[in-house]
PDB file of C-alpha atoms in Angstrom:
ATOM      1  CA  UNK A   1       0.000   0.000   0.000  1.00 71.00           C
ATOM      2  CA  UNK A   2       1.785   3.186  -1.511  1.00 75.00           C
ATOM      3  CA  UNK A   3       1.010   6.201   1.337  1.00 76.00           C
ATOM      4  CA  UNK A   4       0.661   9.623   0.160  1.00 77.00           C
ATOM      5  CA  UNK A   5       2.221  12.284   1.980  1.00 80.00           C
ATOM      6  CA  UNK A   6      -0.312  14.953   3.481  1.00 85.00           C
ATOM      7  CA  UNK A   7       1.623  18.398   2.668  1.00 86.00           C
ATOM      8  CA  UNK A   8       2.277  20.317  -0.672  1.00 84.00           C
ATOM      9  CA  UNK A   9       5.158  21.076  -1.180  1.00 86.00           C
ATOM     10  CA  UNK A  10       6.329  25.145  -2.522  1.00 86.00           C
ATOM     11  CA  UNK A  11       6.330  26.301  -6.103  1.00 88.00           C
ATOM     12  CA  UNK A  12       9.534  27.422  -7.388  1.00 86.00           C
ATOM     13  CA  UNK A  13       7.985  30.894  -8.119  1.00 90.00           C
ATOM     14  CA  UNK A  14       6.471  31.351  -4.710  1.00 88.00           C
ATOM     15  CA  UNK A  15       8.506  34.499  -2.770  1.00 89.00           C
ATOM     16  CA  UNK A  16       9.765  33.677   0.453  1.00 86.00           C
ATOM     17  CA  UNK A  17      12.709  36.421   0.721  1.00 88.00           C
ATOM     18  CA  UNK A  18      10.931  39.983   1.944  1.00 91.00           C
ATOM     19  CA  UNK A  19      13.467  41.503   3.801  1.00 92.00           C
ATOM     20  CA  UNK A  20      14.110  44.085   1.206  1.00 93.00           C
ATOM     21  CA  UNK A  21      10.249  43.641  -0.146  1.00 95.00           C
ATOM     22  CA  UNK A  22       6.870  44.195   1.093  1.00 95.00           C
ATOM     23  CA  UNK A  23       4.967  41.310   2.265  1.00 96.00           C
ATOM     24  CA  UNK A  24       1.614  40.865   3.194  1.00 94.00           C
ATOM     25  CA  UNK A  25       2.250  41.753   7.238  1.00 96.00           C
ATOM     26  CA  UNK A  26       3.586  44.619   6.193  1.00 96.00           C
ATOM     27  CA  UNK A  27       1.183  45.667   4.111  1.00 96.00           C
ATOM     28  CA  UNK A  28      -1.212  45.680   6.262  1.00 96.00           C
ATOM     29  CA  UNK A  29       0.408  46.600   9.236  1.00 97.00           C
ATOM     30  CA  UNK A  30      -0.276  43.540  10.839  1.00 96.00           C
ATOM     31  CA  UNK A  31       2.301  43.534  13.971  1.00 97.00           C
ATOM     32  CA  UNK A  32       0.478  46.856  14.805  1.00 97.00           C
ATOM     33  CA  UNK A  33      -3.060  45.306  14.338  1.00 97.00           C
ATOM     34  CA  UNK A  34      -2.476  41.734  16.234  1.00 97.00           C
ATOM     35  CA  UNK A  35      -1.053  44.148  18.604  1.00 97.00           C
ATOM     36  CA  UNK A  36      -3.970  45.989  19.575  1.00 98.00           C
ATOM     37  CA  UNK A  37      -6.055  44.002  21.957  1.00 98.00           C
ATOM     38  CA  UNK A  38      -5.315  44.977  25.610  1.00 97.00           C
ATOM     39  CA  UNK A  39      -7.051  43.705  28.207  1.00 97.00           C
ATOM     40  CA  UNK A  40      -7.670  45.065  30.998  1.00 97.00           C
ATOM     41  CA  UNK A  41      -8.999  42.731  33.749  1.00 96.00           C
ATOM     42  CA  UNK A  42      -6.840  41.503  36.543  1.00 96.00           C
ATOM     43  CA  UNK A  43      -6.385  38.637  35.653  1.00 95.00           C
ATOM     44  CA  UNK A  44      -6.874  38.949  32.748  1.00 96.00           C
ATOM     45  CA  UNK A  45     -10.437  36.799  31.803  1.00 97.00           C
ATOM     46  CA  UNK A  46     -10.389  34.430  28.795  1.00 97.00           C
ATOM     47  CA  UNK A  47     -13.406  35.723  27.119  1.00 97.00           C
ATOM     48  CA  UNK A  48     -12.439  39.571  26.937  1.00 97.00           C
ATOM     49  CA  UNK A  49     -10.569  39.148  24.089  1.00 98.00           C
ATOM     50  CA  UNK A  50     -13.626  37.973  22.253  1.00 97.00           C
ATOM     51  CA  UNK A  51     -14.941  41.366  23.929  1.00 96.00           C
ATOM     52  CA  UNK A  52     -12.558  43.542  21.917  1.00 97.00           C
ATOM     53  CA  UNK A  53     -12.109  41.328  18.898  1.00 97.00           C
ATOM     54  CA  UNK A  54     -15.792  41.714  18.231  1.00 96.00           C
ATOM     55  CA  UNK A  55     -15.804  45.907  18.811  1.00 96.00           C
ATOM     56  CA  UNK A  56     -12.243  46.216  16.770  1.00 97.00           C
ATOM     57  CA  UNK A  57     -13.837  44.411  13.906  1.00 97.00           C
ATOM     58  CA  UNK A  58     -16.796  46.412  13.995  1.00 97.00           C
ATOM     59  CA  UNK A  59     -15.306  49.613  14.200  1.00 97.00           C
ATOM     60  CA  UNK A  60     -13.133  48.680  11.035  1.00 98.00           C
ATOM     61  CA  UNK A  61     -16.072  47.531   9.306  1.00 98.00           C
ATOM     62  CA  UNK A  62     -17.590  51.052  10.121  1.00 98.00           C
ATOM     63  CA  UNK A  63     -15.242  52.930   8.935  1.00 98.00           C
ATOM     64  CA  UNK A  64     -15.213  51.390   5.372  1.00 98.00           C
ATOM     65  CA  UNK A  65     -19.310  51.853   5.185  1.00 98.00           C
ATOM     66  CA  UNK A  66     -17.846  55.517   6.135  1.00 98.00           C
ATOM     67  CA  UNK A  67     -16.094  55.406   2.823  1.00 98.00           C
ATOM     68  CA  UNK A  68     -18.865  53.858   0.641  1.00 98.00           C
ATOM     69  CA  UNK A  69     -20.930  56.167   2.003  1.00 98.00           C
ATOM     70  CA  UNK A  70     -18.955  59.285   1.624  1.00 98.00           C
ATOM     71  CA  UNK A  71     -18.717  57.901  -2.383  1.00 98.00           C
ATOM     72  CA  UNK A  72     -22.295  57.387  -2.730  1.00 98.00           C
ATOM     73  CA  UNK A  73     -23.036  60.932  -1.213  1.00 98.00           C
ATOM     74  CA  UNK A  74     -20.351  62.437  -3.690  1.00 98.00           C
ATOM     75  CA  UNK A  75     -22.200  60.430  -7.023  1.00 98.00           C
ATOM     76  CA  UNK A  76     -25.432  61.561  -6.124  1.00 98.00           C
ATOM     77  CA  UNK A  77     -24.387  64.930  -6.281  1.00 98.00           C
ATOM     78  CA  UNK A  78     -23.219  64.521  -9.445  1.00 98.00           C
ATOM     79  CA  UNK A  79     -26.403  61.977 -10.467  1.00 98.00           C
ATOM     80  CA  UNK A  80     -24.017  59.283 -11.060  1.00 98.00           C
ATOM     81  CA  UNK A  81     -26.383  56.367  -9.880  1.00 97.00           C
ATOM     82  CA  UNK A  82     -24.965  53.760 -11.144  1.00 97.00           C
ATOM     83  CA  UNK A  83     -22.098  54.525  -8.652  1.00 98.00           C
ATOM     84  CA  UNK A  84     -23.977  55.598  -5.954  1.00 98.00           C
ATOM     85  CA  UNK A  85     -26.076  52.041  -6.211  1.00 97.00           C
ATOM     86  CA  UNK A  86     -22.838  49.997  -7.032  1.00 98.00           C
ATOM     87  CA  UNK A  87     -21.438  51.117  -3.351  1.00 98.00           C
ATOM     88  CA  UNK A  88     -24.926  50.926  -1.821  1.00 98.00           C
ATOM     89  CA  UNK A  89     -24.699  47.105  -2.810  1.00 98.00           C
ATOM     90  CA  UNK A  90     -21.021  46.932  -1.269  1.00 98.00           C
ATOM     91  CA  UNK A  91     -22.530  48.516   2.281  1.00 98.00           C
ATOM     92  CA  UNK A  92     -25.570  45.903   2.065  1.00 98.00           C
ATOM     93  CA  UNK A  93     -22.437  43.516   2.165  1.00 98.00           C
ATOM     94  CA  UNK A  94     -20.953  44.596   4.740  1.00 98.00           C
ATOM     95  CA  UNK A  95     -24.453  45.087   6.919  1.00 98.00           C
ATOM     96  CA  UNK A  96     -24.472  41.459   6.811  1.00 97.00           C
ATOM     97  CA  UNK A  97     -21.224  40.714   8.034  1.00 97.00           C
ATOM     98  CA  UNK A  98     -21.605  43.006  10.617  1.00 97.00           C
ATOM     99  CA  UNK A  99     -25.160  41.467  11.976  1.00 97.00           C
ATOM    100  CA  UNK A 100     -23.508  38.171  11.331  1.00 97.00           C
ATOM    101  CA  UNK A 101     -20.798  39.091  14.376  1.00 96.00           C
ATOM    102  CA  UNK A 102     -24.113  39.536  16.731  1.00 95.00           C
ATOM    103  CA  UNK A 103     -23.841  35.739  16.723  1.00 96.00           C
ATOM    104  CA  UNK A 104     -20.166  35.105  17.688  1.00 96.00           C
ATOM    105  CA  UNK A 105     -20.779  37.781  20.728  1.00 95.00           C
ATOM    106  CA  UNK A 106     -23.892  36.030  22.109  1.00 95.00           C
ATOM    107  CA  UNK A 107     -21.599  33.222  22.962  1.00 96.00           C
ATOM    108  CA  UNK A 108     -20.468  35.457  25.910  1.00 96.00           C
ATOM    109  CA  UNK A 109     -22.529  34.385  28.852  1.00 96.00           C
ATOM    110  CA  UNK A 110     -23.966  36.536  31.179  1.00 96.00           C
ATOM    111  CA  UNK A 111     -21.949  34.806  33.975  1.00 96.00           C
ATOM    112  CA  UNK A 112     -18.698  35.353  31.972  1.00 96.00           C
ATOM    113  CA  UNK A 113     -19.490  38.760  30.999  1.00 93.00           C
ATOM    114  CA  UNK A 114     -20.207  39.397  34.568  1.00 94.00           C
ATOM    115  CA  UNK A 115     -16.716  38.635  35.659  1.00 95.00           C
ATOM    116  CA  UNK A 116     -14.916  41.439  33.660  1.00 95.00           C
ATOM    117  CA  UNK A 117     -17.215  43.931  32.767  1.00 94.00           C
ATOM    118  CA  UNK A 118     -16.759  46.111  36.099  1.00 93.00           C
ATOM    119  CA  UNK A 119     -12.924  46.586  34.750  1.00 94.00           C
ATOM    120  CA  UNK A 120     -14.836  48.149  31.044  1.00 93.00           C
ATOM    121  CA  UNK A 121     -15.227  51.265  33.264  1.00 91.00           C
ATOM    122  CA  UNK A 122     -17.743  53.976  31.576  1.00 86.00           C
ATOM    123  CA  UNK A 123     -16.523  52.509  28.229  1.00 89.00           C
ATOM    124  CA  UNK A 124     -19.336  51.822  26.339  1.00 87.00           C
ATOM    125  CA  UNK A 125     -19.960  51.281  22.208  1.00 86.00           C
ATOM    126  CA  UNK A 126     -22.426  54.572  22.323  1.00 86.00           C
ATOM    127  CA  UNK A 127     -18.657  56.271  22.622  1.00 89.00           C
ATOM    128  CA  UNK A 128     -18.388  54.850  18.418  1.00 93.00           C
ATOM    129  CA  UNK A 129     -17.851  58.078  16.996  1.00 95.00           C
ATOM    130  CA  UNK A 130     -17.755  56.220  13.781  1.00 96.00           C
ATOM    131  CA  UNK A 131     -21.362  54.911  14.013  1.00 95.00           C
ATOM    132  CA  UNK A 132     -22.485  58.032  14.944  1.00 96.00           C
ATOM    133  CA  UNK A 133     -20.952  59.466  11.476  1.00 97.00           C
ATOM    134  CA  UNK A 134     -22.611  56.276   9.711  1.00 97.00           C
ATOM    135  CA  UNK A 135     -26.012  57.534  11.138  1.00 96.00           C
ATOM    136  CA  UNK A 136     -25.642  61.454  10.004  1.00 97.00           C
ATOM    137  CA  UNK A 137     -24.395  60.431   6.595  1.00 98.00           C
ATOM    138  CA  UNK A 138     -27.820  58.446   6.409  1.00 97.00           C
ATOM    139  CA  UNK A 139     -29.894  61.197   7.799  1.00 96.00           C
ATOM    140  CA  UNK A 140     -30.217  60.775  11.344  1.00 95.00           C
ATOM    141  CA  UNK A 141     -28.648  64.071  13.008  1.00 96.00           C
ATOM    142  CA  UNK A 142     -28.520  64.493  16.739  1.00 95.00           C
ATOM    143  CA  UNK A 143     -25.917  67.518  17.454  1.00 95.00           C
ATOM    144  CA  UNK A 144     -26.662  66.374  20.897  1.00 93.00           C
ATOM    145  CA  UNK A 145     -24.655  63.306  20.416  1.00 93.00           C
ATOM    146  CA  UNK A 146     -21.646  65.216  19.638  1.00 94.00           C
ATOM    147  CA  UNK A 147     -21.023  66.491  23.423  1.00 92.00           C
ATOM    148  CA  UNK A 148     -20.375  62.582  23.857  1.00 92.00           C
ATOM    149  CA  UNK A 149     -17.001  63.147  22.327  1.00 92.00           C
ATOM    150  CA  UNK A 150     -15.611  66.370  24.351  1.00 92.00           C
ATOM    151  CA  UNK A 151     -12.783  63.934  25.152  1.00 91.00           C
ATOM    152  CA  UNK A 152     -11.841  63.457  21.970  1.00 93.00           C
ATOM    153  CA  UNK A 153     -11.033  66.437  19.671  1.00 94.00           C
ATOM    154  CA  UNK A 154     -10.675  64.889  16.318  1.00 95.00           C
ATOM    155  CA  UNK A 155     -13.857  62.695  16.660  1.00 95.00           C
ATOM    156  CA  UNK A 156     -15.727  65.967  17.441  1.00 95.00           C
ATOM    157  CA  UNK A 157     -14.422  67.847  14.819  1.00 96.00           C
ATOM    158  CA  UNK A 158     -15.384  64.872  12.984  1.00 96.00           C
ATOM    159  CA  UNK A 159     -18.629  64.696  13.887  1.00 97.00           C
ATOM    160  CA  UNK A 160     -19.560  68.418  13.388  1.00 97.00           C
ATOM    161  CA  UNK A 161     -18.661  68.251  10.029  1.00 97.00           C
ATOM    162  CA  UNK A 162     -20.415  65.843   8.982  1.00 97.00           C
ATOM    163  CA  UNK A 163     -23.544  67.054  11.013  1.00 97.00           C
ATOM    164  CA  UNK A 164     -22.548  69.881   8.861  1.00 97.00           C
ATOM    165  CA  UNK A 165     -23.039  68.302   5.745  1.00 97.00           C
ATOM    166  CA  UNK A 166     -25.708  66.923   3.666  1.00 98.00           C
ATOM    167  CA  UNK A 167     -26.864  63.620   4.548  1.00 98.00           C
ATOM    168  CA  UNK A 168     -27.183  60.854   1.359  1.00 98.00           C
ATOM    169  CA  UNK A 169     -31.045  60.951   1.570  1.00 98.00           C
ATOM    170  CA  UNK A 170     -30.795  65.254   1.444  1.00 98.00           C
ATOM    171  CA  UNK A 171     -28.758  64.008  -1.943  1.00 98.00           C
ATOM    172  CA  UNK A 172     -31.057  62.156  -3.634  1.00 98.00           C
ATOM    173  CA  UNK A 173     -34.426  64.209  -3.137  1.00 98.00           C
ATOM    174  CA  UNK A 174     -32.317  67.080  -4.572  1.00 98.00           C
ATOM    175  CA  UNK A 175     -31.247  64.532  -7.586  1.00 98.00           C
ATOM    176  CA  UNK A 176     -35.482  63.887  -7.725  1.00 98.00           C
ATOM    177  CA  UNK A 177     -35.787  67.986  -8.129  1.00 98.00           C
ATOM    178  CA  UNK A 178     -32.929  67.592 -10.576  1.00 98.00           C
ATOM    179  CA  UNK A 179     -34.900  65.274 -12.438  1.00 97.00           C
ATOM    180  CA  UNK A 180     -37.544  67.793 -12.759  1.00 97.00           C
ATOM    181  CA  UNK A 181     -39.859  66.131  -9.958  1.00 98.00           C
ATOM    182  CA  UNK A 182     -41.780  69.018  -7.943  1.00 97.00           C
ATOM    183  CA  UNK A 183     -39.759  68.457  -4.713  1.00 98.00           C
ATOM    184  CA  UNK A 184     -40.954  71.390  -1.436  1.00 97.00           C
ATOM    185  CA  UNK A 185     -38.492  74.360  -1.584  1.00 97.00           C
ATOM    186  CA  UNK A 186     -38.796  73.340   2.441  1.00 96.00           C
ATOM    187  CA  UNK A 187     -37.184  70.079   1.504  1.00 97.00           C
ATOM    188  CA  UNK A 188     -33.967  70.928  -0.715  1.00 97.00           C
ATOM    189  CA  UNK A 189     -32.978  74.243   1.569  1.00 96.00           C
ATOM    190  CA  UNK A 190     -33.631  73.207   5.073  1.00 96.00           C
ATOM    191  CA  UNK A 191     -31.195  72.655   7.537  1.00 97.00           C
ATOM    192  CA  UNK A 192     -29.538  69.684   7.076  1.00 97.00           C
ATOM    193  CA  UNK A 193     -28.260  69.757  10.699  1.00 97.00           C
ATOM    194  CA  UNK A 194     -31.409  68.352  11.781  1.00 96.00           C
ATOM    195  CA  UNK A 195     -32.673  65.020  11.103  1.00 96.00           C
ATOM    196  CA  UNK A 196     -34.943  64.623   7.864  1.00 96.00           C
ATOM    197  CA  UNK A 197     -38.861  65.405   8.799  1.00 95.00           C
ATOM    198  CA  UNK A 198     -41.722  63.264   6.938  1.00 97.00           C
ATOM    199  CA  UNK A 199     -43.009  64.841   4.480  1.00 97.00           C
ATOM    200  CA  UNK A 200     -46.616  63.716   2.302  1.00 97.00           C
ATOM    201  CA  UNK A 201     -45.473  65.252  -0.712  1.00 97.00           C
ATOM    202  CA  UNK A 202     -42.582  63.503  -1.140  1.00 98.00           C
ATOM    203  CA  UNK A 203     -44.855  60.328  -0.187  1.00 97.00           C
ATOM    204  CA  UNK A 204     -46.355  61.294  -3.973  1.00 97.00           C
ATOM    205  CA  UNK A 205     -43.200  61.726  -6.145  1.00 98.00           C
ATOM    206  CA  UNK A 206     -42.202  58.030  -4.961  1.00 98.00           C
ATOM    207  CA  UNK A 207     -45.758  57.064  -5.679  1.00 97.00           C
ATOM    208  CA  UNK A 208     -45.111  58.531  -9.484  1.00 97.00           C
ATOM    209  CA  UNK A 209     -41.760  56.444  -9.652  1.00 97.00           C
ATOM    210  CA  UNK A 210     -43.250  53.175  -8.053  1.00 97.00           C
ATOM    211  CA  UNK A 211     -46.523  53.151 -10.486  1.00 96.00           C
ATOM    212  CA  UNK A 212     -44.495  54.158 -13.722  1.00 96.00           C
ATOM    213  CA  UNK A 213     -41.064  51.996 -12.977  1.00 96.00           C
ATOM    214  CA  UNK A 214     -41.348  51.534 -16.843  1.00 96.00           C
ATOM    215  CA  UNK A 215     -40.501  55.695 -16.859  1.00 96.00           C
ATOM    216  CA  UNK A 216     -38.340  55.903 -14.297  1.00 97.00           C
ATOM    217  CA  UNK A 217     -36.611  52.512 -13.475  1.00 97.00           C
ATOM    218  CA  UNK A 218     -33.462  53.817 -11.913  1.00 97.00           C
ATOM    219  CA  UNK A 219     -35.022  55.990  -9.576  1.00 98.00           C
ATOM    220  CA  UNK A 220     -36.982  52.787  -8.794  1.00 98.00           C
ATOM    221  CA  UNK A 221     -34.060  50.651  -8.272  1.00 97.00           C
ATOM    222  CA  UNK A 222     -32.503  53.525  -6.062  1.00 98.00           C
ATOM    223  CA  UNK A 223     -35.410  53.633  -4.008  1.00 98.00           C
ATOM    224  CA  UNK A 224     -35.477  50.018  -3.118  1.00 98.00           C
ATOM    225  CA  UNK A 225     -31.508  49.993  -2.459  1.00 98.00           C
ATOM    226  CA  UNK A 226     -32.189  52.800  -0.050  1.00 98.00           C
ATOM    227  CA  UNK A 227     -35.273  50.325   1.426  1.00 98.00           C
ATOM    228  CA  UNK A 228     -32.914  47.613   1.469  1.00 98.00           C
ATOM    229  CA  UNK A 229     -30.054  49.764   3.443  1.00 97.00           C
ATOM    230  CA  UNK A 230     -32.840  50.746   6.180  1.00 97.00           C
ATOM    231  CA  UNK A 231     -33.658  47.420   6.656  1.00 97.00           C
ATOM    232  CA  UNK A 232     -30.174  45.648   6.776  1.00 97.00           C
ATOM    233  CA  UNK A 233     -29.561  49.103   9.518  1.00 96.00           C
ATOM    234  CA  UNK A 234     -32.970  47.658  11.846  1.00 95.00           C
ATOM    235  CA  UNK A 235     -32.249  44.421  11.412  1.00 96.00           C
ATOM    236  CA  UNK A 236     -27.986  44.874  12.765  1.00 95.00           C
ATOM    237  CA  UNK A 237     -30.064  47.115  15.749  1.00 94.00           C
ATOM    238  CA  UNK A 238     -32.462  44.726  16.334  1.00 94.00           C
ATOM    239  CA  UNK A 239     -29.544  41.754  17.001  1.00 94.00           C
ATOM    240  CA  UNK A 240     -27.647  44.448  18.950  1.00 93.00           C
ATOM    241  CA  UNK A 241     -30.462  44.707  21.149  1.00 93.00           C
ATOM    242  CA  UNK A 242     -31.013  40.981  21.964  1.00 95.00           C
ATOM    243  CA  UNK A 243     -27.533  40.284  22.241  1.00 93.00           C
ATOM    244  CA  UNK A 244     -27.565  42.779  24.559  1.00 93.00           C
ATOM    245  CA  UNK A 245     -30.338  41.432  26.396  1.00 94.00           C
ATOM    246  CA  UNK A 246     -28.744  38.128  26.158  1.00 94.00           C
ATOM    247  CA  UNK A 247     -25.909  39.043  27.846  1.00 92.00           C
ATOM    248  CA  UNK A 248     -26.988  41.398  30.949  1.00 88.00           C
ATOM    249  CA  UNK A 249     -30.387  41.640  30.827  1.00 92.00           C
ATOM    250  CA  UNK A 250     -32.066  45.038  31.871  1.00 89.00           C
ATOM    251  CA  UNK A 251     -29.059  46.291  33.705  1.00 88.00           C
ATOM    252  CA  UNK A 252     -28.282  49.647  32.675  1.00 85.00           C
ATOM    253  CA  UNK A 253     -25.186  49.976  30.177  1.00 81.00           C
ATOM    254  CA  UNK A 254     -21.648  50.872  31.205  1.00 83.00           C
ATOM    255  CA  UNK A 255     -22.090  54.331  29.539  1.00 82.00           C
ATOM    256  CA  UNK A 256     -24.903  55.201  31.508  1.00 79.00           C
ATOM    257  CA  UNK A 257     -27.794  54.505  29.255  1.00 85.00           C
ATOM    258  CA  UNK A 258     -30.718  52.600  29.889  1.00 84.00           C
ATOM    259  CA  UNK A 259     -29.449  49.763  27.733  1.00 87.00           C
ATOM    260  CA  UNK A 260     -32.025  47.603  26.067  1.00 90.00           C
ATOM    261  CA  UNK A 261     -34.331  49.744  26.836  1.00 87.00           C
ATOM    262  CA  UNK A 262     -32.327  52.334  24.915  1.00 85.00           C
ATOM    263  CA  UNK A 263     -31.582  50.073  21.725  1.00 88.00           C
ATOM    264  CA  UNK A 264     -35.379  49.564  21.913  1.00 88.00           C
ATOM    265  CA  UNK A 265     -35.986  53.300  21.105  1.00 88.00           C
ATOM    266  CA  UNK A 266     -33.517  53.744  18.241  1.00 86.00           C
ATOM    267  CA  UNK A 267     -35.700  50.827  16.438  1.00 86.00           C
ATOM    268  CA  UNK A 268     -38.391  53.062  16.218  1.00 86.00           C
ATOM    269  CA  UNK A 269     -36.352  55.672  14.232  1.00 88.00           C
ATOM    270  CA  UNK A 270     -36.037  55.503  10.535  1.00 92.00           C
ATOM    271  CA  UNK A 271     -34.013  56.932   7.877  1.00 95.00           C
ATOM    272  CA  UNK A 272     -36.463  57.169   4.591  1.00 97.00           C
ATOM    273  CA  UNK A 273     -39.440  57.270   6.122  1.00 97.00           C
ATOM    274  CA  UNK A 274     -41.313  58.621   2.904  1.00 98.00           C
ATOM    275  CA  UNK A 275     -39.630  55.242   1.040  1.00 98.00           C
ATOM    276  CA  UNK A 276     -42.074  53.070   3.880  1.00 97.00           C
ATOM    277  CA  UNK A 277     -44.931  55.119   4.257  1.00 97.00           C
ATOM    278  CA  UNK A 278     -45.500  54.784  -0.078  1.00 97.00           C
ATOM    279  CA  UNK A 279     -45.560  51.743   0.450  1.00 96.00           C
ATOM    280  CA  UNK A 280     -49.679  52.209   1.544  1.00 95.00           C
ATOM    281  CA  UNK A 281     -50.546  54.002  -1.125  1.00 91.00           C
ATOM    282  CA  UNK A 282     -49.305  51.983  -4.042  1.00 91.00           C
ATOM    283  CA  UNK A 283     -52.313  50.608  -5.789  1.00 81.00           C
ATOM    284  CA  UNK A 284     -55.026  53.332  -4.111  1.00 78.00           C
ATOM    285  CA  UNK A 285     -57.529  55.177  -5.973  1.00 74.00           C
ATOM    286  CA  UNK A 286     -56.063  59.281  -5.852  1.00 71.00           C
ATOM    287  CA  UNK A 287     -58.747  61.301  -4.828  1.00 62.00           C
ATOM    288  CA  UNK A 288     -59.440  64.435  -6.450  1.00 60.00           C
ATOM    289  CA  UNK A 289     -59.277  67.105  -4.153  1.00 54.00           C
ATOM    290  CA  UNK A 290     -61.590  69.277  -6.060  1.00 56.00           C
TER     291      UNK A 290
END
């Protein structure tokens, strides 16, 4: 009986000399990002490195939504859709991946979690100054928030200017007026410091798009990537929620808030809300006002 030997052996072309070359640790910076994770209970407790693990990860997943996002803003100023959609799609993505983590979290028992989370301190992942920026950029301004970061200078300065700025939603209702729909002057010069208000007109020039799709197909597809983006955000703060709940009940967070009962609230805010509420009035007679 002839055994077969269980390794592979190296290509001749394969590099293995990087001393004068870039590899792929040093590309990515790898002995500063394996280096990262500090714990800090005494002694230190096998599970808190799943603890920061699972916030690193999110935070770098954050901050490349913050990129997509800062692209699709950018396109739909110039009403380059396609773009705008094509990095939509990549966000969707990455939605997923981040409501996938929920899962490897909730493996953290509330009895394990109980034996290191006094060292966490006031620490707390409502300090994300990154998720905060994901949530203007989408529409969802709170200058209140911003007093949060006091400590932190460049997070601030961060966060004011992109409370400062339109948010991706303020882009593409002025792309609808571009497109020669009759948008509310209210709508395209308001102050995009605030967070969007409903608004029933609006409700009808997505009614137009959604019962003539033949017309105005890209607008269409937009709308339902921007549906699809609002739901993916829900569903991540839905999972946030129960893993929270999971894992400590209805104690109040580290931070000081409320906790679940605080992730409860922000389920009950929206983004698009015109995109939802056309939803009802698909398929009704209009009734003449005269």
């Amino acid at each position: 009986m002839t055994v077969k030997k269980n390794t592979r052996s190296l290509e001749s072309g394969i590099e293995t000399d990087f001393r004068d070359k870039m590899s792929y640790g040093s590309y990515l910076a790898l002995d500063e990002l394996l280096s990262a994770q500090h714990p800090v209970s005494v002694p230190e407790h096998h599970d808190e490195m799943l603890f920061i693990i699972q916030h690193q990860t999110s935070e770098l997943w954050l901050k490349l939504v913050l990129h997509e996002l800062r692209t699709v803003r950018l396109s739909l100023q110039q009403d380059d859709l396609r773009m705008a959609m094509k990095c939509i799609a990549r966000i969707k993505h990455i939605q997923r991946s981040l409501t996938e983590q929920w899962s490897v979290l909730a493996t953290l028992t509330p009895t394990e979690y109980a034996q290191f989370r006094g060292d966490l301190g006031a620490s707390s992942g409502f300090q994300s100054y990154q998720y905060r920026a994901v949530e203007f950029l989408l529409g969802n301004k709170n200058a209140g928030m911003i007093k949060v970061f006091r400590g932190d200078p460049e997070a601030q300065e961060l966060l004011s200017s992109v409370l400062a700025e339109t948010s991706i939603y303020d882009e593409f209702i002025r792309l609808l007026a571009r497109r020669g729909f009759p948008v509310p002057a209210e709508l395209l010069d308001r102050d995009v410091t605030k967070a969007h208000v409903f608004s029933q007109d609006l409700v009808e020039i997505y009614r137009i798009v959604y019962e003539n799709t033949e017309d105005y197909w890209d607008l269409y597809e937009a709308c339902e990537e921007l549906v699809d983006l609002e739901d993916n955000f829900q569903l991540w703060r839905f999972r946030h929620m129960k893993t929270v709940l999971r894992t400590i009940g209805m104690k109040t967070g580290t931070g000081g808030s409320s906790g679940v009962g605080f992730l409860q609230r922000a389920l009950e805010l929206t983004f698009f809300p015109e995109l939802f509420a056309v939803r009802t009035e698909i398929g009704q007679p209009q009734v003449d006002p005269k």
